XYZ file of N, CA and C in Angstrom:
744
model
N 13.057 7.593 18.626
C 14.113 6.966 17.833
C 13.605 5.695 17.154
N 12.813 4.910 17.870
C 12.283 3.689 17.260
C 11.370 4.011 16.079
N 10.621 5.118 16.188
C 9.761 5.538 15.068
C 10.605 5.910 13.853
N 11.682 6.658 14.058
C 12.567 7.036 12.965
C 13.263 5.821 12.368
N 13.693 4.909 13.241
C 14.350 3.702 12.752
C 13.391 2.873 11.899
N 12.116 2.801 12.308
C 11.145 2.050 11.533
C 10.948 2.609 10.131
N 10.868 3.919 10.016
C 10.697 4.518 8.692
C 11.986 4.431 7.881
N 13.150 4.501 8.547
C 14.416 4.336 7.825
C 14.526 2.920 7.261
N 14.104 1.932 8.033
C 14.118 0.561 7.544
C 13.167 0.377 6.374
N 12.020 1.042 6.434
C 11.078 0.966 5.316
C 11.696 1.564 4.055
N 12.354 2.706 4.187
C 13.010 3.319 3.035
C 14.117 2.425 2.490
N 14.888 1.834 3.379
C 15.962 0.935 2.955
C 15.394 -0.281 2.221
N 14.316 -0.840 2.734
C 13.690 -1.987 2.083
C 13.129 -1.601 0.721
N 12.538 -0.408 0.613
C 12.009 0.055 -0.680
C 13.122 0.202 -1.701
N 14.274 0.699 -1.278
C 15.412 0.830 -2.201
C 15.893 -0.542 -2.647
N 15.939 -1.502 -1.731
C 16.333 -2.863 -2.107
C 15.364 -3.467 -3.113
N 14.062 -3.263 -2.902
C 13.084 -3.792 -3.840
C 13.194 -3.121 -5.211
N 13.453 -1.819 -5.223
C 13.644 -1.124 -6.494
C 14.885 -1.649 -7.212
N 15.930 -1.902 -6.448
C 17.143 -2.465 -7.044
C 16.868 -3.828 -7.660
N 16.143 -4.672 -6.932
C 15.825 -5.989 -7.474
C 14.913 -5.891 -8.689
N 13.992 -4.924 -8.680
C 13.096 -4.766 -9.815
C 13.840 -4.366 -11.081
N 14.939 -3.667 -10.928
C 15.708 -3.205 -12.082
C 16.797 -4.178 -12.507
N 17.021 -5.229 -11.731
C 18.067 -6.198 -12.051
C 17.508 -7.310 -12.923
N 18.089 -7.562 -14.102
C 17.593 -8.666 -14.946
C 17.674 -10.023 -14.259
N 18.598 -10.190 -13.312
C 18.733 -11.479 -12.643
C 17.513 -11.831 -11.806
N 16.692 -10.842 -11.461
C 15.480 -11.131 -10.688
C 14.403 -11.805 -11.524
N 14.591 -11.842 -12.841
C 13.597 -12.434 -13.726
C 14.159 -13.636 -14.479
N 15.178 -14.257 -13.903
C 15.722 -15.455 -14.528
C 14.713 -16.589 -14.493
N 14.950 -17.578 -15.356
C 13.991 -18.670 -15.499
C 13.682 -19.385 -14.182
N 14.668 -19.681 -13.304
C 14.297 -20.364 -12.047
C 13.408 -19.537 -11.125
N 13.438 -18.212 -11.274
C 12.656 -17.346 -10.390
C 11.288 -16.985 -10.951
N 11.057 -17.243 -12.217
C 9.799 -16.841 -12.841
C 8.584 -17.569 -12.281
N 8.656 -18.887 -12.014
C 7.457 -19.539 -11.466
C 6.990 -18.948 -10.143
N 7.933 -18.619 -9.246
C 7.534 -18.031 -7.963
C 6.883 -16.665 -8.169
N 7.452 -15.860 -9.072
C 6.883 -14.543 -9.343
C 5.498 -14.666 -9.967
N 5.359 -15.556 -10.942
C 4.056 -15.744 -11.583
C 3.025 -16.274 -10.594
N 3.432 -17.180 -9.719
C 2.498 -17.730 -8.739
C 2.004 -16.663 -7.777
N 2.900 -15.800 -7.321
C 2.480 -14.732 -6.408
C 1.579 -13.725 -7.104
N 1.859 -13.415 -8.366
C 0.994 -12.490 -9.105
C -0.424 -13.045 -9.228
N -0.528 -14.325 -9.533
C -1.849 -14.942 -9.678
C -2.555 -15.014 -8.331
N -1.846 -15.413 -7.281
C -2.471 -15.536 -5.964
C -2.942 -14.192 -5.411
N -2.246 -13.118 -5.750
C -2.624 -11.803 -5.233
C -3.751 -11.154 -6.020
N -3.944 -11.560 -7.278
C -4.926 -10.887 -8.122
C -6.159 -11.739 -8.418
N -5.966 -13.001 -8.763
C -7.095 -13.829 -9.210
C -8.185 -13.971 -8.149
N -7.864 -14.316 -6.879
C -8.962 -14.449 -5.907
C -9.638 -13.129 -5.572
N -8.905 -12.019 -5.714
C -9.443 -10.717 -5.317
C -10.184 -10.004 -6.434
N -9.869 -10.344 -7.684
C -10.412 -9.574 -8.802
C -11.927 -9.692 -8.878
N -12.449 -10.907 -8.783
C -13.900 -11.092 -8.896
C -14.632 -10.419 -7.744
N -14.178 -10.674 -6.514
C -14.865 -10.116 -5.355
C -14.801 -8.597 -5.339
N -13.631 -8.047 -5.667
C -13.535 -6.595 -5.644
C -14.323 -5.967 -6.777
N -14.374 -6.617 -7.932
C -15.168 -6.083 -9.045
C -16.648 -6.050 -8.682
N -17.135 -7.114 -8.053
C -18.538 -7.133 -7.612
C -18.789 -6.055 -6.564
N -17.872 -5.944 -5.605
C -18.019 -4.921 -4.564
C -18.010 -3.518 -5.162
N -17.076 -3.260 -6.073
C -16.999 -1.945 -6.699
C -18.250 -1.646 -7.514
N -18.784 -2.655 -8.194
C -20.001 -2.444 -8.983
C -21.183 -2.091 -8.086
N -21.327 -2.801 -6.981
C -22.440 -2.513 -6.062
C -22.319 -1.117 -5.456
N -21.113 -0.781 -4.992
C -20.908 0.554 -4.420
C -21.150 1.628 -5.463
N -20.671 1.389 -6.677
C -20.834 2.380 -7.739
C -22.301 2.597 -8.077
N -23.066 1.519 -8.192
C -24.489 1.651 -8.519
C -25.239 2.418 -7.438
N -24.941 2.114 -6.178
C -25.627 2.806 -5.088
C -25.277 4.291 -5.086
N -23.999 4.614 -5.187
C -23.583 6.016 -5.132
C -24.025 6.788 -6.372
N -23.999 6.130 -7.528
C -24.477 6.793 -8.743
C -25.946 7.153 -8.598
N -26.729 6.226 -8.062
C -28.154 6.508 -7.873
C -28.371 7.638 -6.888
N -27.600 7.656 -5.814
C -27.720 8.733 -4.827
C -27.371 10.076 -5.446
N -26.289 10.119 -6.206
C -25.864 11.380 -6.822
C -26.891 11.856 -7.842
N -27.423 10.929 -8.659
C -28.383 11.315 -9.696
C -29.670 11.852 -9.067
N -30.201 11.152 -8.067
C -31.440 11.595 -7.427
C -31.239 12.928 -6.716
N -30.128 13.080 -6.030
C -29.854 14.344 -5.335
C -29.698 15.491 -6.317
N -28.986 15.249 -7.417
C -28.803 16.298 -8.421
C -30.127 16.709 -9.044
N -30.994 15.747 -9.324
C -32.299 16.073 -9.895
C -33.166 16.868 -8.925
N -33.097 16.548 -7.645
C -33.917 17.252 -6.671
C -33.508 18.709 -6.508
N -32.223 19.004 -6.770
C -31.740 20.381 -6.666
C -31.608 21.065 -8.031
N -32.058 20.404 -9.091
C -31.976 20.992 -10.420
C -30.556 21.085 -10.962
N -29.689 20.146 -10.578
C -28.287 20.175 -10.999
C -27.932 18.908 -11.771
N -28.860 18.452 -12.583
C -28.645 17.183 -13.289
C -27.443 17.232 -14.221
N -27.134 18.399 -14.760
C -26.018 18.483 -15.694
C -24.674 18.271 -15.019
N -24.638 18.361 -13.690
C -23.385 18.134 -12.967
C -23.286 16.728 -12.379
N -24.295 15.896 -12.603
C -24.322 14.567 -11.970
C -23.161 13.705 -12.451
N -22.923 13.683 -13.751
C -21.860 12.834 -14.292
C -20.495 13.269 -13.772
N -20.238 14.554 -13.748
C -18.945 15.032 -13.247
C -18.761 14.674 -11.780
N -19.825 14.755 -10.998
C -19.730 14.395 -9.577
C -19.444 12.906 -9.413
N -20.093 12.080 -10.233
C -19.868 10.638 -10.155
C -18.427 10.299 -10.483
N -17.907 10.901 -11.539
C -16.528 10.612 -11.940
C -15.541 11.064 -10.881
N -15.754 12.235 -10.334
C -14.814 12.755 -9.331
C -14.872 11.959 -8.028
N -16.075 11.622 -7.598
C -16.198 10.933 -6.311
C -15.736 9.487 -6.415
N -16.175 8.778 -7.449
C -15.887 7.354 -7.548
C -14.536 7.071 -8.191
N -14.354 7.550 -9.415
C -13.162 7.164 -10.172
C -11.905 7.821 -9.616
N -12.005 9.092 -9.257
C -10.811 9.793 -8.797
C -10.465 9.502 -7.338
N -11.457 9.262 -6.508
C -11.178 9.181 -5.068
C -11.484 7.803 -4.480
N -12.715 7.342 -4.609
C -13.132 6.182 -3.828
C -12.565 4.865 -4.343
N -12.583 4.644 -5.653
C -12.153 3.359 -6.196
C -10.670 3.093 -5.941
N -9.734 4.010 -6.229
C -8.330 3.717 -5.907
C -8.081 3.474 -4.427
N -8.736 4.264 -3.569
C -8.570 4.090 -2.137
C -9.075 2.711 -1.690
N -10.226 2.302 -2.203
C -10.787 1.002 -1.837
C -9.928 -0.137 -2.369
N -9.367 0.014 -3.565
C -8.517 -1.038 -4.133
C -7.275 -1.255 -3.278
N -6.639 -0.180 -2.863
C -5.440 -0.313 -2.023
C -5.769 -0.953 -0.680
N -6.868 -0.526 -0.064
C -7.258 -1.108 1.221
C -7.629 -2.578 1.072
N -8.309 -2.926 -0.013
C -8.723 -4.308 -0.238
C -7.511 -5.216 -0.408
N -6.539 -4.798 -1.206
C -5.332 -5.612 -1.418
C -4.531 -5.739 -0.125
N -4.434 -4.654 0.630
C -3.683 -4.710 1.885
C -4.324 -5.687 2.865
N -5.646 -5.642 3.006
C -6.321 -6.495 3.975
C -6.389 -7.949 3.526
N -6.561 -8.162 2.238
C -6.763 -9.522 1.746
C -5.472 -10.228 1.365
N -4.408 -9.473 1.064
C -3.217 -10.103 0.502
C -1.942 -9.756 1.248
N -1.531 -8.490 1.217
C -0.177 -8.175 1.668
C -0.016 -8.245 3.177
N -0.994 -7.783 3.948
C -0.875 -7.873 5.408
C -0.846 -9.321 5.899
N -1.737 -10.210 5.459
C -1.601 -11.619 5.864
C -0.298 -12.257 5.393
N 0.159 -11.907 4.186
C 1.414 -12.472 3.696
C 2.591 -11.993 4.519
N 2.598 -10.723 4.900
C 3.653 -10.219 5.752
C 3.698 -10.921 7.097
N 2.542 -11.170 7.681
C 2.488 -11.919 8.939
C 3.029 -13.331 8.769
N 2.679 -13.962 7.677
C 3.152 -15.324 7.435
C 4.673 -15.372 7.303
N 5.238 -14.424 6.534
C 6.682 -14.411 6.368
C 7.403 -14.103 7.676
N 6.847 -13.173 8.457
C 7.468 -12.849 9.741
C 7.485 -14.062 10.667
N 6.403 -14.807 10.685
C 6.344 -15.990 11.527
C 7.305 -17.066 11.041
N 7.409 -17.235 9.740
C 8.336 -18.230 9.197
C 9.787 -17.858 9.487
N 10.102 -16.577 9.423
C 11.464 -16.156 9.764
C 11.757 -16.393 11.230
N 10.790 -16.098 12.082
C 10.996 -16.311 13.512
C 11.184 -17.787 13.840
N 10.539 -18.665 13.078
C 10.674 -20.095 13.310
C 11.878 -20.699 12.608
N 12.641 -19.891 11.853
C 13.849 -20.382 11.202
C 13.616 -21.197 9.956
N 12.489 -20.975 9.259
C 12.199 -21.762 8.065
C 13.136 -21.466 6.902
N 13.750 -20.289 6.884
C 14.591 -19.900 5.761
C 16.056 -20.259 5.969
N 16.436 -20.747 7.125
C 17.791 -21.223 7.355
C 18.827 -20.117 7.365
N 20.039 -20.403 6.881
C 21.124 -19.419 6.956
C 20.957 -18.222 6.038
N 19.996 -18.249 5.095
C 19.788 -17.143 4.172
C 18.708 -16.192 4.671
N 18.486 -16.153 6.000
C 17.355 -15.418 6.549
C 17.474 -13.915 6.396
N 18.621 -13.387 6.046
C 18.756 -11.940 5.891
C 19.532 -11.556 4.637
N 19.687 -12.470 3.702
C 20.493 -12.202 2.528
C 19.669 -11.807 1.325
N 20.385 -11.497 0.237
C 19.716 -11.104 -1.003
C 18.941 -12.259 -1.617
N 19.395 -13.479 -1.365
C 18.654 -14.622 -1.901
C 17.241 -14.683 -1.323
N 17.127 -14.381 -0.040
C 15.802 -14.353 0.576
C 14.953 -13.226 0.004
N 15.552 -12.060 -0.172
C 14.815 -10.937 -0.736
C 14.357 -11.238 -2.155
N 15.245 -11.829 -2.945
C 14.900 -12.094 -4.337
C 13.899 -13.241 -4.469
N 14.026 -14.256 -3.651
C 13.182 -15.425 -3.813
C 11.847 -15.369 -3.094
N 11.779 -14.649 -1.958
C 10.573 -14.656 -1.152
C 9.866 -13.300 -1.108
N 10.635 -12.237 -0.916
C 10.015 -10.926 -0.678
C 9.694 -10.189 -1.970
N 10.609 -10.200 -2.915
C 10.365 -9.444 -4.151
C 9.130 -9.928 -4.899
N 8.905 -11.244 -5.067
C 7.668 -11.664 -5.753
C 6.404 -11.204 -5.044
N 6.409 -11.188 -3.723
C 5.218 -10.775 -2.975
C 4.997 -9.265 -3.046
N 6.071 -8.501 -3.008
C 5.937 -7.048 -3.161
C 5.421 -6.714 -4.562
N 6.017 -7.334 -5.586
C 5.566 -7.093 -6.961
C 4.109 -7.499 -7.145
N 3.707 -8.604 -6.507
C 2.319 -9.043 -6.624
C 1.356 -8.062 -5.967
N 1.729 -7.528 -4.796
C 0.875 -6.542 -4.144
C 0.728 -5.264 -4.950
N 1.829 -4.792 -5.512
C 1.785 -3.579 -6.335
C 0.928 -3.809 -7.580
N 1.148 -4.935 -8.246
C 0.394 -5.226 -9.465
C -1.086 -5.404 -9.170
N -1.425 -6.022 -8.040
C -2.826 -6.243 -7.705
C -3.573 -4.924 -7.539
N -2.950 -3.942 -6.893
C -3.597 -2.632 -6.739
C -3.802 -1.988 -8.105
N -2.798 -2.052 -8.955
C -2.935 -1.482 -10.301
C -4.096 -2.130 -11.057
N -4.134 -3.461 -11.055
C -5.149 -4.158 -11.842
C -6.552 -3.912 -11.290
N -6.714 -4.028 -9.988
C -8.039 -3.822 -9.393
C -8.523 -2.397 -9.599
N -7.642 -1.418 -9.450
C -8.037 -0.024 -9.649
C -8.406 0.231 -11.113
N -7.620 -0.288 -12.046
C -7.896 -0.056 -13.463
C -9.216 -0.686 -13.884
N -9.421 -1.958 -13.524
C -10.660 -2.653 -13.908
C -11.875 -1.978 -13.279
N -11.769 -1.598 -12.025
C -12.905 -0.994 -11.334
C -13.220 0.399 -11.855
N -12.205 1.171 -12.201
C -12.457 2.502 -12.760
C -13.164 2.404 -14.105
N -12.729 1.485 -14.960
C -13.390 1.297 -16.255
C -14.824 0.823 -16.051
N -15.018 -0.115 -15.135
C -16.369 -0.604 -14.861
C -17.268 0.505 -14.321
N -16.737 1.350 -13.467
C -17.526 2.448 -12.910
C -17.927 3.440 -13.992
N -17.019 3.750 -14.899
C -17.361 4.649 -16.004
C -18.452 4.053 -16.880
N -18.381 2.746 -17.114
C -19.415 2.088 -17.910
C -20.762 2.100 -17.192
N -20.758 1.809 -15.902
C -22.004 1.824 -15.131
C -22.597 3.223 -15.036
N -21.722 4.235 -14.948
C -22.214 5.607 -14.906
C -22.927 5.967 -16.204
N -22.367 5.558 -17.326
C -23.016 5.840 -18.614
C -24.370 5.140 -18.710
N -24.396 3.850 -18.341
C -25.647 3.107 -18.441
C -26.698 3.627 -17.468
N -26.275 4.052 -16.285
C -27.238 4.558 -15.306
C -27.830 5.893 -15.723
N -27.021 6.723 -16.365
C -27.486 8.061 -16.730
C -28.207 8.090 -18.072
N -27.730 7.289 -19.044
C -28.250 7.407 -20.411
C -28.919 6.140 -20.915
N -28.712 5.022 -20.246
C -29.296 3.780 -20.718
C -28.491 3.162 -21.851
N -29.125 2.174 -22.522
C -28.445 1.446 -23.600
C -28.640 2.173 -24.925
N -28.012 3.304 -25.051
C -28.078 4.079 -26.287
C -26.703 4.630 -26.620
N -26.302 4.600 -27.891
C -24.989 5.156 -28.258
C -25.023 6.649 -28.543
N -26.204 7.270 -28.512
C -26.313 8.653 -28.964
C -25.793 9.655 -27.934
N -25.648 9.253 -26.701
C -25.129 10.168 -25.679
C -23.625 10.029 -25.481
N -22.983 9.227 -26.332
C -21.564 8.944 -26.126
C -20.698 10.182 -26.308
N -21.063 11.057 -27.274
C -20.257 12.259 -27.517
C -20.262 13.183 -26.301
N -21.433 13.450 -25.763
C -21.505 14.299 -24.586
C -20.840 13.663 -23.371
N -20.988 12.344 -23.248
C -20.376 11.639 -22.114
C -18.859 11.735 -22.166
N -18.289 11.440 -23.316
C -16.833 11.496 -23.430
C -16.308 12.916 -23.266
N -17.087 13.925 -23.675
C -16.661 15.311 -23.505
C -16.599 15.679 -22.024
N -17.606 15.285 -21.259
C -17.602 15.597 -19.823
C -16.478 14.858 -19.108
N -16.301 13.571 -19.421
C -15.227 12.799 -18.787
C -13.866 13.361 -19.165
N -13.728 13.765 -20.426
C -12.460 14.362 -20.837
C -12.172 15.678 -20.140
N -13.210 16.464 -19.855
C -13.004 17.702 -19.111
C -12.576 17.434 -17.675
N -13.081 16.357 -17.090
C -12.654 16.003 -15.727
C -11.211 15.521 -15.734
N -10.880 14.643 -16.670
C -9.537 14.070 -16.727
C -8.611 14.963 -17.557
N -8.399 16.178 -17.080
C -7.388 17.002 -17.727
C -6.004 16.447 -17.373
N -4.929 16.915 -18.034
C -3.613 16.317 -17.785
C -3.189 16.326 -16.325
N -3.465 17.394 -15.605
C -3.050 17.454 -14.201
C -3.787 16.425 -13.356
N -5.113 16.309 -13.539
C -5.903 15.352 -12.767
C -5.507 13.922 -13.113
N -5.291 13.644 -14.399
C -4.878 12.300 -14.803
C -3.525 11.929 -14.200
N -2.601 12.887 -14.180
C -1.290 12.623 -13.588
C -1.406 12.365 -12.094
N -2.215 13.154 -11.404
C -2.400 12.947 -9.966
C -3.027 11.589 -9.692
N -4.010 11.181 -10.511
C -4.638 9.878 -10.322
C -3.625 8.751 -10.508
N -2.796 8.842 -11.540
C -1.792 7.808 -11.768
C -0.787 7.747 -10.624
N -0.315 8.902 -10.189
C 0.640 8.915 -9.087
C 0.022 8.388 -7.805
N -1.249 8.724 -7.576
C -1.914 8.242 -6.371
C -2.020 6.726 -6.376
N -2.398 6.136 -7.495
C -2.496 4.684 -7.570
C -1.129 4.045 -7.379
N -0.089 4.640 -7.963
C 1.268 4.098 -7.799
C 1.695 4.143 -6.339
N 1.486 5.264 -5.676
C 1.890 5.377 -4.270
C 1.017 4.505 -3.365
N -0.267 4.389 -3.687
C -1.122 3.465 -2.947
C -0.579 2.036 -3.044
N -0.216 1.639 -4.255
C 0.280 0.277 -4.455
C 1.600 0.053 -3.726
N 2.464 1.055 -3.720
C 3.733 0.925 -3.005
C 3.498 0.802 -1.500
N 2.557 1.594 -0.976
C 2.259 1.502 0.452
C 1.699 0.133 0.803
N 0.766 -0.370 0.006
C 0.156 -1.665 0.295
C 1.127 -2.816 0.098
N 2.061 -2.675 -0.850
C 2.983 -3.777 -1.126
C 4.245 -3.771 -0.300
N 4.752 -2.596 0.040
C 6.057 -2.509 0.693
C 5.989 -2.561 2.211
N 5.047 -1.856 2.812
C 5.079 -1.684 4.277
C 4.941 -3.008 5.020
N 3.979 -3.879 4.685
C 3.916 -5.151 5.424
C 5.146 -6.019 5.231
N 5.727 -6.021 4.018
C 6.903 -6.845 3.756
C 8.147 -6.290 4.437
N 8.261 -4.961 4.479
C 9.401 -4.359 5.162
C 9.373 -4.673 6.650
N 8.205 -4.576 7.254
C 8.081 -4.913 8.667
C 8.400 -6.385 8.906
N 7.940 -7.254 8.004
C 8.226 -8.671 8.141
C 9.710 -8.964 8.017
N 10.386 -8.296 7.094
C 11.807 -8.558 6.854
C 12.658 -8.094 8.030
N 12.383 -6.921 8.564
C 13.231 -6.374 9.620
C 12.844 -6.867 11.006
N 11.575 -7.190 11.215
C 11.127 -7.596 12.544
C 10.839 -9.076 12.650
N 11.059 -9.817 11.550
C 10.716 -11.235 11.576
C 11.553 -12.039 12.550
N 12.843 -11.663 12.684
C 13.697 -12.420 13.593
C 13.253 -12.244 15.046
N 12.665 -11.103 15.358
C 12.140 -10.845 16.704
C 10.636 -10.727 16.619
N 9.993 -11.776 16.138
C 8.553 -11.766 15.862
C 7.764 -11.535 17.144
N 6.896 -10.538 17.092
C 6.047 -10.247 18.238
C 4.760 -11.046 18.163
N 3.868 -10.766 19.063
C 2.569 -11.435 19.018
C 1.885 -11.138 17.686
N 1.142 -12.106 17.181
C 0.517 -11.977 15.857
C -0.409 -10.775 15.784
N -1.241 -10.576 16.807
C -2.183 -9.460 16.786
C -1.453 -8.133 16.825
N -0.420 -8.025 17.679
C 0.331 -6.772 17.781
C 1.068 -6.455 16.493
N 1.698 -7.463 15.914
C 2.435 -7.262 14.662
C 1.500 -6.817 13.537
N 0.379 -7.523 13.380
C -0.558 -7.171 12.318
C -1.204 -5.819 12.524
N -1.518 -5.466 13.761
C -2.143 -4.178 14.033
C -1.195 -3.027 13.720
N 0.062 -3.149 14.099
C 1.036 -2.095 13.802
C 1.204 -1.900 12.302
N 1.293 -2.988 11.567
C 1.421 -2.881 10.116
C 0.174 -2.255 9.505
N -1.008 -2.646 9.989
C -2.245 -2.094 9.451
C -2.333 -0.591 9.686
N -1.997 -0.163 10.893
C -2.039 1.273 11.199
C -1.069 2.039 10.309
N 0.109 1.484 10.105
C 1.095 2.184 9.266
C 0.636 2.256 7.817
N 0.101 1.154 7.291
C -0.355 1.144 5.897
C -1.473 2.162 5.685
N -2.488 2.125 6.546
C -3.621 3.016 6.346
C -3.272 4.464 6.688
N -2.297 4.673 7.568
C -1.828 6.034 7.811
C -1.165 6.631 6.580
N -0.326 5.839 5.916
C 0.326 6.322 4.690
C -0.695 6.530 3.583
N -1.645 5.613 3.436
C -2.682 5.770 2.415
C -3.496 7.038 2.660
N -3.801 7.322 3.913
C -4.548 8.537 4.232
C -3.759 9.786 3.874
N -2.469 9.794 4.160
C -1.640 10.949 3.800
C -1.581 11.139 2.280
N -1.485 10.042 1.542
C -1.464 10.132 0.080
C -2.790 10.676 -0.434
N -3.889 10.225 0.150
C -5.212 10.712 -0.267
C -5.359 12.202 0.016
N -4.889 12.652 1.162
C -4.967 14.081 1.488
C -4.143 14.897 0.501
N -2.949 14.398 0.162
C -2.111 15.104 -0.795
C -2.771 15.176 -2.169
N -3.438 14.089 -2.578
C -4.110 14.114 -3.881
C -5.310 15.062 -3.880
N -6.043 15.120 -2.775
C -7.152 16.074 -2.683
C -6.651 17.494 -2.769
N -5.558 17.786 -2.119
C -4.991 19.137 -2.212
C -4.548 19.446 -3.635
N -3.982 18.456 -4.315
C -3.559 18.676 -5.700
C -4.709 18.875 -6.656
N -5.834 18.190 -6.402
C -6.980 18.281 -7.309
C -7.859 19.501 -7.073
N -7.973 19.957 -5.821
C -8.994 20.944 -5.499
C -8.443 22.218 -4.864
N -7.141 22.355 -4.763
C -6.583 23.589 -4.204
C -5.618 24.212 -5.183
């Protein structure tokens, strides 16, 4: 029953956040600075580090794929393998995990502790708290996953071209043809949906747990571990569903 109640609370919190996202009053002038501040805090410190990390991982994996393909005489499939492994699967998954570990999970712990200590006063469970404290952080987590995934996917495609063809524009036609064959409408739709659901999992689950369990705040390690397991469990299920959609 506690497991069902936990997921019901998560669904209820997601509906509240969707309601606030669609309400013009959530973007009034007094609320804009808090929203803008959370967006910057969730993306600016993470963008550089994640871009560097994604570039290093991409270069290593691209080199492994190219060398392996050449050794088996399958060089013509190297680019398609790079795009499928990195852009379709690894980069979105890494972006969601990076944002969850660096931003939303610590923020959820902080809010839960502040609620337990009574920092929010009599508005500890009202819409004012959701609009002023939780909605900006959820929106920032969702946006951070979108931005990191988009920037890293573009960077990976650029690195793949340079690694395979070098600094020449003459291979651009063949490159775009292969990438276009990989990104057919179904695959592109699955990739977009996967990034959206990844961002929702990373942004909503820690905040929902903080909102509903903050008044009865548990030990910091226990609270953070439960949220981490739930976030990565949902991300894993989304990844499995996307693999089934792409390859079955």
